[in-house]
């Protein structure tokens, strides 16, 4: 196997491994990793609402059906839709207090998953790997 093919496969397998660990960690909270991603995006808005296209742009997995994800989060009272008074066709989404509270519970668990994973290499290697991964995407 060529080194470039081996690299591609290793990146895919590693990404799937991390994704599985995160999904396993948030499963008890009744949300998917994509819903978790939407909630983190909305929290990052710091109280300001976001439209669907902004959420879609910032999603880790771009192929997700953002509308469906938001619908499920609204049903769970983790986010809310806001209809613009001046343009009723414009709908924005904002995280609710329940959504913020849920993220507060999940944050330390996800941080532990990330730290456990990253602890397998030293800080210098971690910084170097992050730099190299960024270069691969540019």
PDB file of C-alpha atoms in Angstrom, residues 18-41 59-61 64-73 76 78 102-103 106 110:
ATOM      1  CA  UNK A  18     -13.128   9.521  17.468  1.00  0.00           C
ATOM      2  CA  UNK A  19     -16.652  10.010  16.137  1.00  0.00           C
ATOM      3  CA  UNK A  20     -17.730   6.670  17.644  1.00  0.00           C
ATOM      4  CA  UNK A  21     -16.252   7.619  21.037  1.00  0.00           C
ATOM      5  CA  UNK A  22     -18.050  10.975  21.021  1.00  0.00           C
ATOM      6  CA  UNK A  23     -21.347   9.372  19.958  1.00  0.00           C
ATOM      7  CA  UNK A  24     -20.971   6.800  22.733  1.00  0.00           C
ATOM      8  CA  UNK A  25     -20.338   9.581  25.275  1.00  0.00           C
ATOM      9  CA  UNK A  26     -23.415  11.630  24.325  1.00  0.00           C
ATOM     10  CA  UNK A  27     -25.800   8.710  23.736  1.00  0.00           C
ATOM     11  CA  UNK A  28     -27.118   8.792  27.345  1.00  0.00           C
ATOM     12  CA  UNK A  29     -28.242  12.396  26.743  1.00  0.00           C
ATOM     13  CA  UNK A  30     -30.555  11.409  23.881  1.00  0.00           C
ATOM     14  CA  UNK A  31     -28.932  13.457  21.127  1.00  0.00           C
ATOM     15  CA  UNK A  32     -26.876  12.542  18.090  1.00  0.00           C
ATOM     16  CA  UNK A  33     -23.405  13.877  17.365  1.00  0.00           C
ATOM     17  CA  UNK A  34     -24.900  16.045  14.595  1.00  0.00           C
ATOM     18  CA  UNK A  35     -27.443  17.527  17.024  1.00  0.00           C
ATOM     19  CA  UNK A  36     -24.607  18.093  19.498  1.00  0.00           C
ATOM     20  CA  UNK A  37     -22.700  19.905  16.756  1.00  0.00           C
ATOM     21  CA  UNK A  38     -25.709  22.176  16.038  1.00  0.00           C
ATOM     22  CA  UNK A  39     -26.060  23.003  19.738  1.00  0.00           C
ATOM     23  CA  UNK A  40     -22.378  23.917  19.991  1.00  0.00           C
ATOM     24  CA  UNK A  41     -22.695  26.138  16.918  1.00  0.00           C
ATOM     25  CA  UNK A  59     -21.333  21.816  10.586  1.00  0.00           C
ATOM     26  CA  UNK A  60     -18.547  19.269  10.939  1.00  0.00           C
ATOM     27  CA  UNK A  61     -20.523  16.870   8.722  1.00  0.00           C
ATOM     28  CA  UNK A  64     -26.560  16.353   7.420  1.00  0.00           C
ATOM     29  CA  UNK A  65     -30.116  17.570   6.902  1.00  0.00           C
ATOM     30  CA  UNK A  66     -29.884  20.715   9.010  1.00  0.00           C
ATOM     31  CA  UNK A  67     -33.620  21.434   8.929  1.00  0.00           C
ATOM     32  CA  UNK A  68     -34.421  17.972  10.284  1.00  0.00           C
ATOM     33  CA  UNK A  69     -31.725  18.283  12.972  1.00  0.00           C
ATOM     34  CA  UNK A  70     -33.125  21.640  14.101  1.00  0.00           C
ATOM     35  CA  UNK A  71     -36.696  20.221  14.080  1.00  0.00           C
ATOM     36  CA  UNK A  72     -35.621  17.478  16.494  1.00  0.00           C
ATOM     37  CA  UNK A  73     -33.828  19.966  18.746  1.00  0.00           C
ATOM     38  CA  UNK A  76     -36.710  18.569  22.669  1.00  0.00           C
ATOM     39  CA  UNK A  78     -33.059  22.579  23.158  1.00  0.00           C
ATOM     40  CA  UNK A 102     -27.457  20.145  28.402  1.00  0.00           C
ATOM     41  CA  UNK A 103     -24.156  21.309  26.880  1.00  0.00           C
ATOM     42  CA  UNK A 106     -21.938  17.144  28.257  1.00  0.00           C
ATOM     43  CA  UNK A 110     -16.492  15.323  25.780  1.00  0.00           C
TER      44      UNK A 110
END
